[in-house]
Amino acid sequence: MLRHFTFHTAGESHGKGMLVVIGGVPAGVPISPADIAADLSRRQLGFGRGGRMAIEQDAGEVLSGIRLGETLGSPITVWIPNRDHENWRVAMSVEPQPDADDETLRRVHLPRPGHADLVGLLKYGRSDARDILERSSARETSARVAAGAVARRLLSEFGIAVGSHVTRIGAVEAIEFDAMAPGLNERADRSDVRCLDAAAADRMRVAIREAGDMGDTLGGVFEVVATGIPVGLGSHTSWDRRLDARIGAAMLGIQAIKGVEIGLGFRAAALTGSDVHDEIERRAERRGSGGYHRRRNNAGGLEGGTTTGEPVVVRVAMKPLSSLTRPLDSVNVQTGRPAKAERERSDVCAVPAAGVVGEAMLALVLADAMREKFGGDALSDMRASWEAYLARINSAEFEDE
Ligand code: EPS
C-alpha cells in the first residue's frame, strides 16, 4: 500500500524472530540503533500485558542499510529475535517432526471467536490453527514499530513529530485533551496505561485488573497526533491518493483494530456545517501551511484528502483481545463437536502498546507521503525540494501585508 517508503515484515510469533525490510529511505538520514530500540521497548510496556513481555527484550539488530550512523539509501533490514523461541523449538521446527504428538507440537483445533483462527484455517486449507495464529499474532507489530522508528527519524529532519495517548479503556474514558505531538510521548509514557488523565488512568488499571480476574479482556481507544506537517501531503485527485484513506487503511491494518476517526470523526455527523468547519485566517508566520491558519482543527488536519498544515489527529478503536482465559463457545474442527475455544496465554489489554504501533503506522504513511511529494534519493535533495515548495507557497504578495 505504501509506494514510496515501503516495508515488508516476516516472522511468526514463536518462530526464530521478526524481520522487517524497509525501502525508500533516502541516503544521509542520521540514525542510531538506539532510535529503533527506544520505540521497540515503548511498545513492550503497558499495564495489562501478559507473561510474554517478561520474556522478550526487543531492541532490534540492524542487518543492512545503515553505515557509520547514516542511512545509505539501500534497504534497511532489522532483525528482532524471539527469545521465547527457545521454548518452542520443536513446535515451530522448520523440519518435519514425525515422532512428536499434538501436545508437543502445540496444535490448536479449537478456534477462538474473534481471532483469525477459523477463517485462516478454511482459507488456507490447514487443520492446525497454530499455522494461522502464529502469523496473525500482534507480535508482528514489533517489526512495524522498527520500521516506524526509521520513518519517525526521517520525519524529524523536517520538524514532524508523532505521538499518542490512550483515551479509553473499556468503559473508562479520559477527559479530552488538545494533545500536541512534541512532548506528548514523554507525558503519556509516564503512565503505564499511557493516559494523560491521572484519575481515569487509576480507573483504567482497576478495570483491567477486574477483567483479568474474570478471565476476560478489554479494548479501548488511542489517539495519534502528528505535528509539523506541511500543507499538501496526499491529494484530492484520486480516492487512493487521499491521505485520510491511506491513514485509515494503515490503522485498520493493525491487529484487533475495528474503527478509525479523523478529527471530529463520527461526532461531525450530528452537527451542522458551521459547527464543524474550521474557519480560515491569515497567519503569515505559519510557513508550513502557506501562511494560513485554521481557528480550530475539527478536520483533524485533513481537507480534501490533503494535509492542511494543522496537526493530523487520528483516533483508533481496538476491540478486546480474542484470547480469553475463560473461553467462549466454539467448535472442534477435528470432530465437528461443540467445544470451548482454545485457552492461550494472553494479554488482558494491549491498548497502551497499540498506541505505539499506531504512531509507527502514522509515521510510515507520512514518510511515504513526504517521499511522494518531495522525492529525493538523498536527504539533501529531499530537503531542497521541501524548501523550494515552502518558498513557493509562501510567495504570494497581498495588498495588506
Ligand atoms: C499475542 C499473544 C501474546 C502476546 C503477543 C500477541 O503472546 P503469547 O501467545 O506468546 O503469550 O504477548 O504479543 C507479543 C508477543 C508482542 O511482542 O507484542 C497474540 O495472540 O496476538
PDB file of N, CA, C and O in Angstrom, residues 204-243:
ATOM      1  N   MET A 204      -8.754   2.941  34.896  1.00  0.00           N
ATOM      2  CA  MET A 204      -8.412   2.004  33.813  1.00  0.00           C
ATOM      3  C   MET A 204      -7.674   0.781  34.368  1.00  0.00           C
ATOM      4  O   MET A 204      -7.954  -0.353  34.007  1.00  0.00           O
ATOM      5  N   ARG A 205      -6.739   1.059  35.281  1.00  0.00           N
ATOM      6  CA  ARG A 205      -5.981  -0.055  35.883  1.00  0.00           C
ATOM      7  C   ARG A 205      -6.915  -1.002  36.637  1.00  0.00           C
ATOM      8  O   ARG A 205      -6.794  -2.217  36.531  1.00  0.00           O
ATOM      9  N   VAL A 206      -7.864  -0.412  37.379  1.00  0.00           N
ATOM     10  CA  VAL A 206      -8.832  -1.236  38.127  1.00  0.00           C
ATOM     11  C   VAL A 206      -9.641  -2.093  37.138  1.00  0.00           C
ATOM     12  O   VAL A 206      -9.832  -3.299  37.339  1.00  0.00           O
ATOM     13  N   ALA A 207     -10.090  -1.460  36.052  1.00  0.00           N
ATOM     14  CA  ALA A 207     -10.909  -2.183  35.066  1.00  0.00           C
ATOM     15  C   ALA A 207     -10.114  -3.331  34.434  1.00  0.00           C
ATOM     16  O   ALA A 207     -10.652  -4.430  34.226  1.00  0.00           O
ATOM     17  N   ILE A 208      -8.842  -3.082  34.154  1.00  0.00           N
ATOM     18  CA  ILE A 208      -8.010  -4.127  33.541  1.00  0.00           C
ATOM     19  C   ILE A 208      -7.822  -5.287  34.534  1.00  0.00           C
ATOM     20  O   ILE A 208      -7.941  -6.462  34.179  1.00  0.00           O
ATOM     21  N   ARG A 209      -7.572  -4.920  35.805  1.00  0.00           N
ATOM     22  CA  ARG A 209      -7.367  -5.967  36.820  1.00  0.00           C
ATOM     23  C   ARG A 209      -8.638  -6.812  36.966  1.00  0.00           C
ATOM     24  O   ARG A 209      -8.584  -8.031  37.015  1.00  0.00           O
ATOM     25  N   GLU A 210      -9.789  -6.125  36.988  1.00  0.00           N
ATOM     26  CA  GLU A 210     -11.060  -6.851  37.150  1.00  0.00           C
ATOM     27  C   GLU A 210     -11.321  -7.765  35.956  1.00  0.00           C
ATOM     28  O   GLU A 210     -11.731  -8.912  36.123  1.00  0.00           O
ATOM     29  N   ALA A 211     -11.074  -7.260  34.745  1.00  0.00           N
ATOM     30  CA  ALA A 211     -11.296  -8.099  33.548  1.00  0.00           C
ATOM     31  C   ALA A 211     -10.386  -9.321  33.596  1.00  0.00           C
ATOM     32  O   ALA A 211     -10.813 -10.449  33.317  1.00  0.00           O
ATOM     33  N   GLY A 212      -9.127  -9.103  33.980  1.00  0.00           N
ATOM     34  CA  GLY A 212      -8.174 -10.215  34.061  1.00  0.00           C
ATOM     35  C   GLY A 212      -8.630 -11.258  35.077  1.00  0.00           C
ATOM     36  O   GLY A 212      -8.557 -12.467  34.815  1.00  0.00           O
ATOM     37  N   ASP A 213      -9.119 -10.780  36.229  1.00  0.00           N
ATOM     38  CA  ASP A 213      -9.586 -11.707  37.271  1.00  0.00           C
ATOM     39  C   ASP A 213     -10.750 -12.556  36.772  1.00  0.00           C
ATOM     40  O   ASP A 213     -10.960 -13.686  37.217  1.00  0.00           O
ATOM     41  N   MET A 214     -11.539 -11.997  35.849  1.00  0.00           N
ATOM     42  CA  MET A 214     -12.705 -12.716  35.304  1.00  0.00           C
ATOM     43  C   MET A 214     -12.318 -13.575  34.097  1.00  0.00           C
ATOM     44  O   MET A 214     -13.189 -14.142  33.433  1.00  0.00           O
ATOM     45  N   GLY A 215     -11.031 -13.634  33.757  1.00  0.00           N
ATOM     46  CA  GLY A 215     -10.602 -14.389  32.575  1.00  0.00           C
ATOM     47  C   GLY A 215     -11.011 -13.700  31.293  1.00  0.00           C
ATOM     48  O   GLY A 215     -11.141 -14.317  30.233  1.00  0.00           O
ATOM     49  N   ASP A 216     -11.198 -12.370  31.368  1.00  0.00           N
ATOM     50  CA  ASP A 216     -11.701 -11.618  30.216  1.00  0.00           C
ATOM     51  C   ASP A 216     -10.642 -10.620  29.726  1.00  0.00           C
ATOM     52  O   ASP A 216      -9.549 -10.518  30.309  1.00  0.00           O
ATOM     53  N   THR A 217     -10.985  -9.868  28.689  1.00  0.00           N
ATOM     54  CA  THR A 217     -10.054  -8.908  28.095  1.00  0.00           C
ATOM     55  C   THR A 217     -10.765  -7.575  27.873  1.00  0.00           C
ATOM     56  O   THR A 217     -11.987  -7.515  27.919  1.00  0.00           O
ATOM     57  N   LEU A 218     -10.000  -6.515  27.615  1.00  0.00           N
ATOM     58  CA  LEU A 218     -10.581  -5.185  27.390  1.00  0.00           C
ATOM     59  C   LEU A 218      -9.932  -4.512  26.196  1.00  0.00           C
ATOM     60  O   LEU A 218      -8.711  -4.621  25.991  1.00  0.00           O
ATOM     61  N   GLY A 219     -10.739  -3.781  25.433  1.00  0.00           N
ATOM     62  CA  GLY A 219     -10.226  -2.945  24.346  1.00  0.00           C
ATOM     63  C   GLY A 219     -10.197  -1.493  24.773  1.00  0.00           C
ATOM     64  O   GLY A 219     -10.208  -1.184  25.966  1.00  0.00           O
ATOM     65  N   GLY A 220     -10.178  -0.605  23.787  1.00  0.00           N
ATOM     66  CA  GLY A 220     -10.141   0.816  24.120  1.00  0.00           C
ATOM     67  C   GLY A 220      -9.881   1.664  22.900  1.00  0.00           C
ATOM     68  O   GLY A 220      -9.986   1.198  21.756  1.00  0.00           O
ATOM     69  N   VAL A 221      -9.541   2.931  23.180  1.00  0.00           N
ATOM     70  CA  VAL A 221      -9.298   3.895  22.097  1.00  0.00           C
ATOM     71  C   VAL A 221      -7.980   4.611  22.375  1.00  0.00           C
ATOM     72  O   VAL A 221      -7.695   4.970  23.513  1.00  0.00           O
ATOM     73  N   PHE A 222      -7.178   4.784  21.337  1.00  0.00           N
ATOM     74  CA  PHE A 222      -5.995   5.643  21.471  1.00  0.00           C
ATOM     75  C   PHE A 222      -6.038   6.705  20.388  1.00  0.00           C
ATOM     76  O   PHE A 222      -6.691   6.534  19.357  1.00  0.00           O
ATOM     77  N   GLU A 223      -5.371   7.822  20.677  1.00  0.00           N
ATOM     78  CA  GLU A 223      -5.328   8.928  19.717  1.00  0.00           C
ATOM     79  C   GLU A 223      -3.883   9.119  19.275  1.00  0.00           C
ATOM     80  O   GLU A 223      -2.983   9.122  20.112  1.00  0.00           O
ATOM     81  N   VAL A 224      -3.680   9.260  17.997  1.00  0.00           N
ATOM     82  CA  VAL A 224      -2.337   9.520  17.459  1.00  0.00           C
ATOM     83  C   VAL A 224      -2.344  10.926  16.862  1.00  0.00           C
ATOM     84  O   VAL A 224      -3.277  11.300  16.143  1.00  0.00           O
ATOM     85  N   VAL A 225      -1.328  11.694  17.190  1.00  0.00           N
ATOM     86  CA  VAL A 225      -1.256  13.089  16.745  1.00  0.00           C
ATOM     87  C   VAL A 225       0.094  13.323  16.073  1.00  0.00           C
ATOM     88  O   VAL A 225       1.130  12.897  16.591  1.00  0.00           O
ATOM     89  N   ALA A 226       0.070  13.979  14.913  1.00  0.00           N
ATOM     90  CA  ALA A 226       1.326  14.350  14.252  1.00  0.00           C
ATOM     91  C   ALA A 226       1.317  15.848  14.019  1.00  0.00           C
ATOM     92  O   ALA A 226       0.322  16.405  13.546  1.00  0.00           O
ATOM     93  N   THR A 227       2.420  16.517  14.343  1.00  0.00           N
ATOM     94  CA  THR A 227       2.510  17.972  14.150  1.00  0.00           C
ATOM     95  C   THR A 227       3.729  18.312  13.301  1.00  0.00           C
ATOM     96  O   THR A 227       4.643  17.497  13.142  1.00  0.00           O
ATOM     97  N   GLY A 228       3.708  19.525  12.755  1.00  0.00           N
ATOM     98  CA  GLY A 228       4.832  19.986  11.926  1.00  0.00           C
ATOM     99  C   GLY A 228       4.701  19.556  10.478  1.00  0.00           C
ATOM    100  O   GLY A 228       5.656  19.676   9.705  1.00  0.00           O
ATOM    101  N   ILE A 229       3.511  19.092  10.109  1.00  0.00           N
ATOM    102  CA  ILE A 229       3.312  18.567   8.749  1.00  0.00           C
ATOM    103  C   ILE A 229       3.001  19.709   7.787  1.00  0.00           C
ATOM    104  O   ILE A 229       2.156  20.552   8.087  1.00  0.00           O
ATOM    105  N   PRO A 230       3.645  19.751   6.634  1.00  0.00           N
ATOM    106  CA  PRO A 230       3.321  20.814   5.692  1.00  0.00           C
ATOM    107  C   PRO A 230       1.966  20.588   5.037  1.00  0.00           C
ATOM    108  O   PRO A 230       1.492  19.452   4.942  1.00  0.00           O
ATOM    109  N   VAL A 231       1.326  21.677   4.581  1.00  0.00           N
ATOM    110  CA  VAL A 231       0.123  21.565   3.765  1.00  0.00           C
ATOM    111  C   VAL A 231       0.496  20.828   2.474  1.00  0.00           C
ATOM    112  O   VAL A 231       1.617  20.967   1.981  1.00  0.00           O
ATOM    113  N   GLY A 232      -0.400  19.944   2.012  1.00  0.00           N
ATOM    114  CA  GLY A 232      -0.190  19.389   0.668  1.00  0.00           C
ATOM    115  C   GLY A 232       0.265  17.944   0.601  1.00  0.00           C
ATOM    116  O   GLY A 232       0.574  17.462  -0.489  1.00  0.00           O
ATOM    117  N   LEU A 233       0.287  17.202   1.724  1.00  0.00           N
ATOM    118  CA  LEU A 233       0.566  15.758   1.623  1.00  0.00           C
ATOM    119  C   LEU A 233      -0.744  15.054   1.309  1.00  0.00           C
ATOM    120  O   LEU A 233      -1.780  15.370   1.884  1.00  0.00           O
ATOM    121  N   GLY A 234      -0.697  14.046   0.440  1.00  0.00           N
ATOM    122  CA  GLY A 234      -1.924  13.396  -0.036  1.00  0.00           C
ATOM    123  C   GLY A 234      -2.441  14.163  -1.244  1.00  0.00           C
ATOM    124  O   GLY A 234      -1.755  15.049  -1.772  1.00  0.00           O
ATOM    125  N   SER A 235      -3.656  13.838  -1.675  1.00  0.00           N
ATOM    126  CA  SER A 235      -4.203  14.517  -2.854  1.00  0.00           C
ATOM    127  C   SER A 235      -5.714  14.297  -2.942  1.00  0.00           C
ATOM    128  O   SER A 235      -6.214  13.223  -2.600  1.00  0.00           O
ATOM    129  N   HIS A 236      -6.402  15.334  -3.482  1.00  0.00           N
ATOM    130  CA  HIS A 236      -7.856  15.210  -3.706  1.00  0.00           C
ATOM    131  C   HIS A 236      -8.146  14.491  -5.024  1.00  0.00           C
ATOM    132  O   HIS A 236      -9.292  14.213  -5.317  1.00  0.00           O
ATOM    133  N   THR A 237      -7.121  14.209  -5.837  1.00  0.00           N
ATOM    134  CA  THR A 237      -7.358  13.839  -7.236  1.00  0.00           C
ATOM    135  C   THR A 237      -7.823  12.409  -7.440  1.00  0.00           C
ATOM    136  O   THR A 237      -8.482  12.133  -8.439  1.00  0.00           O
ATOM    137  N   SER A 238      -7.499  11.493  -6.532  1.00  0.00           N
ATOM    138  CA  SER A 238      -7.902  10.091  -6.686  1.00  0.00           C
ATOM    139  C   SER A 238      -8.160   9.493  -5.314  1.00  0.00           C
ATOM    140  O   SER A 238      -7.468   9.836  -4.348  1.00  0.00           O
ATOM    141  N   TRP A 239      -9.112   8.566  -5.256  1.00  0.00           N
ATOM    142  CA  TRP A 239      -9.512   8.026  -3.954  1.00  0.00           C
ATOM    143  C   TRP A 239      -8.339   7.408  -3.205  1.00  0.00           C
ATOM    144  O   TRP A 239      -8.219   7.523  -1.998  1.00  0.00           O
ATOM    145  N   ASP A 240      -7.465   6.741  -3.932  1.00  0.00           N
ATOM    146  CA  ASP A 240      -6.393   6.026  -3.242  1.00  0.00           C
ATOM    147  C   ASP A 240      -5.180   6.911  -2.963  1.00  0.00           C
ATOM    148  O   ASP A 240      -4.207   6.459  -2.380  1.00  0.00           O
ATOM    149  N   ARG A 241      -5.239   8.174  -3.393  1.00  0.00           N
ATOM    150  CA  ARG A 241      -4.159   9.099  -3.023  1.00  0.00           C
ATOM    151  C   ARG A 241      -4.577   9.998  -1.864  1.00  0.00           C
ATOM    152  O   ARG A 241      -3.758  10.742  -1.330  1.00  0.00           O
ATOM    153  N   ARG A 242      -5.847   9.937  -1.497  1.00  0.00           N
ATOM    154  CA  ARG A 242      -6.313  10.722  -0.350  1.00  0.00           C
ATOM    155  C   ARG A 242      -5.596  10.231   0.914  1.00  0.00           C
ATOM    156  O   ARG A 242      -5.598   9.034   1.196  1.00  0.00           O
ATOM    157  N   LEU A 243      -5.006  11.170   1.647  1.00  0.00           N
ATOM    158  CA  LEU A 243      -4.198  10.743   2.793  1.00  0.00           C
ATOM    159  C   LEU A 243      -5.065  10.182   3.915  1.00  0.00           C
ATOM    160  O   LEU A 243      -4.627   9.276   4.636  1.00  0.00           O
TER     161      LEU A 243
END
